[in-house]
């Protein structure tokens, strides 16, 4: 289990119920139960407001000490984990490599998934050594663009293959912590969560409640303007392993390469990077989700249902919150 220490963090709050609605429908046999019953039924008294663990986990999280990290995160919501990098093992790097998209475009290194797989064991052994010696260096993201519906171009950042492998491994480790922290109305970019569950939660709220108003909010250019300083501050509420934080800083500051020209990145996290969805959810957990829950518990005069989903299907970013006040 990772070494951990406890502290009092003013911004950290425990998980409580995020809903009062009994869902109108349930998943088919074999599927995961919707998170908190589509913002509704209380499965247990203590675990509402948090993500339930996916029914099927990777062999890594089930069979190794990562399961102990998750248990520690569940027991104490103020624990700061001081030793996480040792969970990034050659085995986890291998699993992370095979979790990547086979046909994804290469980054600035020009290396495809298939090419990196040649002599994979030797490459992962060397990568593991450099990570733990502190000599691993993040490469800049390769700038690419995809068309938007309004005719504009959406910038993407394509990471080098090796950076993708390390990012996937770190995401696997950090998910053990943050899947115990994230609230039930957060659906996007999370294991065991789906757009259908978010739509079900919204449908149940509209159909089963006397809805007076609905607010649909969208954060424009969120990925491109995320504050690096605040991102690290939010991470430090749970992560005290300076080596993990150093890796994340490297990815945030690696810059972008476009037409052979390197540009510094002082804000934002690349859309398309493996680590970016998790960083986005951590950031929004602190700046939006906890604020919403605090407001709902202490200021709302009626029932409020919240659904936040970050859509990466195009891929694109869309942060959506729907409030239904009765």
Coordinates of C-alpha atoms in Angstrom, one line a residue:
X1 CA 0.0 0.0 0.0
X2 CA 1.2 3.5 -0.7
X3 CA 2.5 5.5 2.2
X4 CA 0.0 8.1 3.2
X5 CA -0.5 10.9 5.7
X6 CA -3.6 12.6 6.9
X7 CA -4.3 16.3 7.2
X8 CA -7.3 18.6 7.3
X9 CA -8.1 20.1 3.9
X10 CA -10.7 22.9 3.9
X11 CA -11.7 22.2 0.3
X12 CA -12.2 18.5 0.8
X13 CA -15.6 17.2 1.8
X14 CA -16.9 13.7 2.3
X15 CA -19.4 12.0 0.0
X16 CA -23.1 12.3 0.7
X17 CA -26.2 11.8 -1.4
X18 CA -26.4 13.6 -4.7
X19 CA -29.9 12.8 -5.5
X20 CA -33.4 11.8 -4.2
X21 CA -34.9 10.3 -7.3
X22 CA -35.7 6.6 -7.8
X23 CA -34.6 5.7 -11.3
X24 CA -37.2 4.6 -13.8
X25 CA -35.1 2.0 -15.4
X26 CA -32.1 -0.1 -14.7
X27 CA -29.2 -1.5 -16.8
X28 CA -29.4 -4.9 -18.5
X29 CA -28.1 -8.0 -16.9
X30 CA -24.3 -7.9 -16.9
X31 CA -24.0 -4.1 -17.1
X32 CA -22.8 -1.9 -14.3
X33 CA -25.5 -0.3 -12.2
X34 CA -25.8 3.4 -13.1
X35 CA -23.8 5.7 -10.9
X36 CA -26.0 6.4 -7.8
X37 CA -29.0 5.0 -9.7
X38 CA -29.1 7.9 -12.1
X39 CA -28.7 10.4 -9.4
X40 CA -31.2 8.6 -7.3
X41 CA -31.5 5.5 -5.2
X42 CA -29.1 5.2 -2.2
X43 CA -27.2 1.9 -2.6
X44 CA -25.4 2.5 0.7
X45 CA -25.5 5.2 3.3
X46 CA -21.8 6.0 3.2
X47 CA -20.8 5.7 -0.4
X48 CA -23.3 8.1 -2.0
X49 CA -21.8 11.0 -3.9
X50 CA -18.9 8.9 -5.0
X51 CA -18.2 6.7 -8.0
X52 CA -18.9 3.0 -7.5
X53 CA -16.0 0.8 -8.6
X54 CA -16.4 -0.7 -12.0
X55 CA -17.6 -4.3 -11.9
X56 CA -14.7 -5.3 -14.1
X57 CA -11.3 -3.9 -13.2
X58 CA -8.0 -4.5 -14.9
X59 CA -5.8 -7.3 -13.5
X60 CA -3.4 -4.7 -12.3
X61 CA -5.8 -2.9 -10.0
X62 CA -7.3 -6.1 -8.7
X63 CA -4.1 -8.2 -8.0
X64 CA -1.5 -5.6 -6.9
X65 CA -1.1 -3.1 -4.1
X66 CA -3.1 -0.6 -6.2
X67 CA -6.2 -2.2 -4.6
X68 CA -4.7 -1.1 -1.2
X69 CA -4.4 2.5 -2.5
X70 CA -8.1 2.5 -3.3
X71 CA -9.0 1.1 0.1
X72 CA -6.9 3.8 1.8
X73 CA -8.5 6.5 -0.3
X74 CA -11.9 5.2 0.6
X75 CA -11.2 5.0 4.3
X76 CA -9.8 8.5 4.7
X77 CA -10.9 11.4 2.4
X78 CA -8.1 13.6 3.8
X79 CA -5.2 11.2 3.3
X80 CA -2.3 12.5 1.1
X81 CA -0.4 9.7 -0.6
X82 CA 3.3 10.1 -0.3
X83 CA 4.6 7.0 -2.3
X84 CA 2.8 6.3 -5.5
X85 CA 5.4 6.2 -8.2
X86 CA 6.6 2.7 -7.1
X87 CA 3.3 1.4 -8.4
X88 CA 4.4 2.3 -11.9
X89 CA 6.1 -1.0 -12.5
X90 CA 7.2 -2.7 -15.8
X91 CA 4.1 -4.8 -15.6
X92 CA 1.8 -1.7 -15.3
X93 CA 3.7 -0.1 -18.2
X94 CA 3.1 -3.2 -20.3
X95 CA -0.6 -3.1 -19.5
X96 CA -0.7 0.6 -20.3
X97 CA 0.9 0.0 -23.7
X98 CA -1.7 -2.5 -24.6
X99 CA -4.5 -0.2 -23.4
X100 CA -3.5 2.5 -26.0
X101 CA -5.3 2.9 -29.4
X102 CA -3.5 0.8 -32.0
X103 CA -4.3 3.1 -34.9
X104 CA -3.7 6.5 -33.2
X105 CA -1.7 9.1 -35.1
X106 CA 2.0 9.3 -34.0
X107 CA 3.4 12.3 -32.1
X108 CA 6.6 14.3 -32.7
X109 CA 8.6 11.0 -32.3
X110 CA 6.9 9.6 -35.4
X111 CA 6.6 6.2 -33.6
X112 CA 3.4 4.2 -34.1
X113 CA 2.0 1.7 -31.6
X114 CA 3.1 -1.2 -33.8
X115 CA 6.7 0.1 -34.1
X116 CA 7.1 0.6 -30.3
X117 CA 6.0 -3.0 -29.8
X118 CA 9.2 -4.2 -31.4
X119 CA 11.5 -5.4 -28.6
X120 CA 8.9 -4.1 -26.2
X121 CA 10.3 -5.7 -23.0
X122 CA 13.7 -3.9 -23.5
X123 CA 12.0 -0.6 -24.2
X124 CA 9.7 -0.8 -21.2
X125 CA 12.6 -1.9 -18.9
X126 CA 14.6 1.2 -20.0
X127 CA 11.5 3.4 -19.7
X128 CA 10.9 2.2 -16.2
X129 CA 14.5 2.8 -15.2
X130 CA 14.4 6.4 -16.6
X131 CA 11.1 7.1 -14.8
X132 CA 12.5 6.1 -11.4
X133 CA 15.9 7.7 -11.9
X134 CA 14.2 11.0 -12.8
X135 CA 15.8 11.1 -16.3
X136 CA 12.6 10.5 -18.2
X137 CA 11.8 13.6 -20.3
X138 CA 8.4 14.4 -21.7
X139 CA 8.3 15.4 -25.4
X140 CA 6.1 18.2 -26.8
X141 CA 2.7 17.4 -28.2
X142 CA 2.3 17.5 -31.9
X143 CA -0.3 20.1 -32.9
X144 CA -3.2 18.8 -35.1
X145 CA -6.6 20.3 -35.9
X146 CA -10.0 18.9 -36.5
X147 CA -13.0 20.8 -37.9
X148 CA -15.8 22.0 -35.6
X149 CA -19.4 22.1 -36.5
X150 CA -19.3 25.9 -36.8
X151 CA -16.4 25.8 -39.3
X152 CA -13.7 26.6 -36.9
X153 CA -10.7 24.4 -36.1
X154 CA -10.3 22.6 -32.8
X155 CA -6.6 22.2 -31.7
X156 CA -5.5 18.8 -30.5
X157 CA -2.2 17.7 -28.9
X158 CA -0.8 14.3 -29.9
X159 CA 1.6 12.9 -27.4
X160 CA 4.6 10.8 -28.3
X161 CA 4.1 7.1 -27.9
X162 CA 6.3 6.7 -24.8
X163 CA 4.6 9.7 -23.1
X164 CA 1.2 8.0 -23.8
X165 CA 2.4 4.8 -22.0
X166 CA 3.6 6.7 -18.9
X167 CA 0.5 8.8 -18.8
X168 CA -1.7 5.8 -19.0
X169 CA 0.2 4.1 -16.1
X170 CA -0.1 7.2 -13.9
X171 CA -3.8 7.6 -14.7
X172 CA -4.3 4.0 -13.6
X173 CA -2.6 4.7 -10.3
X174 CA -4.4 8.0 -9.7
X175 CA -7.8 6.6 -10.6
X176 CA -7.6 4.4 -7.5
X177 CA -7.7 7.6 -5.5
X178 CA -10.0 9.9 -7.4
X179 CA -12.7 7.3 -8.2
X180 CA -13.3 7.3 -4.5
X181 CA -13.5 11.2 -4.5
X182 CA -15.5 12.1 -7.6
X183 CA -19.1 12.8 -7.0
X184 CA -22.0 10.8 -8.5
X185 CA -23.1 13.5 -10.9
X186 CA -19.8 13.4 -12.7
X187 CA -20.0 11.0 -15.7
X188 CA -17.5 11.9 -18.4
X189 CA -14.0 10.4 -18.8
X190 CA -14.5 7.9 -16.0
X191 CA -14.2 4.1 -15.9
X192 CA -17.6 2.4 -15.7
X193 CA -19.5 5.6 -16.7
X194 CA -21.2 6.2 -20.0
X195 CA -23.2 8.9 -21.8
X196 CA -26.3 6.7 -21.5
X197 CA -26.1 6.8 -17.7
X198 CA -25.9 10.6 -17.8
X199 CA -28.9 10.8 -20.2
X200 CA -30.8 8.4 -17.9
X201 CA -30.1 10.6 -14.9
X202 CA -31.3 13.7 -16.8
X203 CA -34.4 11.9 -18.1
X204 CA -35.4 10.6 -14.7
X205 CA -35.0 14.1 -13.2
X206 CA -37.2 15.7 -15.9
X207 CA -39.9 13.0 -16.0
X208 CA -40.1 12.4 -12.2
X209 CA -39.8 15.9 -10.9
X210 CA -41.8 19.1 -11.4
X211 CA -39.1 20.9 -13.2
X212 CA -39.3 24.7 -13.1
X213 CA -36.1 25.5 -15.0
X214 CA -33.1 23.9 -16.6
X215 CA -29.7 25.5 -16.9
X216 CA -27.3 24.2 -19.6
X217 CA -23.8 25.6 -19.0
X218 CA -20.7 25.2 -21.2
X219 CA -17.1 26.2 -20.3
X220 CA -15.6 27.6 -23.5
X221 CA -12.0 26.5 -24.2
X222 CA -11.6 24.8 -20.9
X223 CA -8.7 22.5 -21.9
X224 CA -6.8 25.3 -23.5
X225 CA -7.1 27.7 -20.4
X226 CA -6.7 25.3 -17.5
X227 CA -4.4 26.9 -14.9
X228 CA -1.2 24.9 -14.2
X229 CA -0.8 26.5 -10.8
X230 CA -4.2 25.6 -9.6
X231 CA -4.1 22.2 -11.2
X232 CA -1.1 21.3 -9.0
X233 CA -2.7 22.8 -5.9
X234 CA -5.7 20.7 -6.4
X235 CA -3.6 17.6 -6.9
X236 CA -1.7 18.3 -3.7
X237 CA -4.9 17.8 -1.7
X238 CA -4.5 14.1 -2.3
X239 CA -1.0 13.5 -3.9
X240 CA 2.1 14.2 -1.8
X241 CA 4.4 12.2 -4.0
X242 CA 6.7 14.8 -5.5
X243 CA 7.8 12.5 -8.2
X244 CA 4.2 12.0 -9.5
X245 CA 3.6 15.8 -9.3
X246 CA 6.9 16.3 -11.2
X247 CA 5.7 14.0 -14.0
X248 CA 2.5 15.9 -14.4
X249 CA 4.3 19.2 -14.4
X250 CA 6.5 17.9 -17.2
X251 CA 3.5 17.0 -19.3
X252 CA 1.8 20.3 -18.7
X253 CA 5.0 22.3 -19.6
X254 CA 6.3 20.1 -22.5
X255 CA 4.9 22.6 -25.0
X256 CA 3.5 22.0 -28.5
X257 CA 5.2 21.5 -31.8
X258 CA 3.6 22.8 -35.0
X259 CA 5.3 22.7 -38.4
X260 CA 8.6 22.1 -36.7
X261 CA 8.3 25.1 -34.4
X262 CA 8.1 24.6 -30.6
X263 CA 5.9 26.8 -28.5
X264 CA 5.8 27.0 -24.7
X265 CA 2.6 26.1 -22.8
X266 CA 1.9 28.2 -19.8
X267 CA -1.8 27.2 -19.4
X268 CA -3.9 24.4 -20.6
X269 CA -3.5 20.6 -21.0
X270 CA -3.5 19.1 -24.5
X271 CA -6.8 17.8 -25.8
X272 CA -5.9 14.3 -26.9
X273 CA -3.4 13.6 -24.2
X274 CA -4.1 10.4 -22.2
X275 CA -3.7 12.2 -18.9
X276 CA -5.8 15.3 -19.8
X277 CA -9.3 13.8 -19.1
X278 CA -8.4 12.8 -15.6
X279 CA -6.7 16.2 -14.9
X280 CA -9.8 17.9 -16.2
X281 CA -12.1 16.0 -13.9
X282 CA -9.9 16.7 -10.9
X283 CA -9.9 20.4 -11.7
X284 CA -13.6 20.5 -12.2
X285 CA -14.2 18.4 -9.0
X286 CA -12.7 21.2 -7.0
X287 CA -13.8 24.3 -8.9
X288 CA -17.4 23.1 -9.7
X289 CA -18.6 19.8 -8.2
X290 CA -17.8 20.5 -4.6
X291 CA -19.1 24.1 -4.9
X292 CA -22.4 22.8 -6.4
X293 CA -22.8 20.3 -3.6
X294 CA -22.1 22.9 -1.0
X295 CA -24.6 25.3 -2.6
X296 CA -27.2 22.6 -2.9
X297 CA -26.9 21.5 0.7
X298 CA -26.9 24.9 2.3
X299 CA -28.7 27.3 -0.1
X300 CA -31.1 25.6 -2.4
X301 CA -34.7 25.8 -1.4
X302 CA -35.9 22.8 -3.6
X303 CA -34.6 19.6 -5.0
X304 CA -31.7 20.0 -7.4
X305 CA -30.4 17.4 -9.8
X306 CA -27.0 17.9 -11.4
X307 CA -25.5 16.1 -14.4
X308 CA -22.0 16.9 -15.6
X309 CA -20.6 15.1 -18.6
X310 CA -17.4 15.8 -20.4
X311 CA -17.8 14.5 -24.0
X312 CA -14.7 13.3 -25.8
X313 CA -16.4 11.4 -28.6
X314 CA -15.3 13.6 -31.5
X315 CA -13.0 14.1 -29.6
X316 CA -14.3 17.4 -28.3
X317 CA -14.7 19.0 -24.9
X318 CA -18.1 19.9 -23.6
X319 CA -18.8 20.5 -20.0
X320 CA -22.5 20.4 -19.3
X321 CA -24.4 20.9 -16.1
X322 CA -28.2 20.6 -15.8
X323 CA -29.9 22.0 -12.7
X324 CA -33.6 21.1 -12.1
X325 CA -35.0 23.0 -9.2
X326 CA -38.5 22.1 -7.8

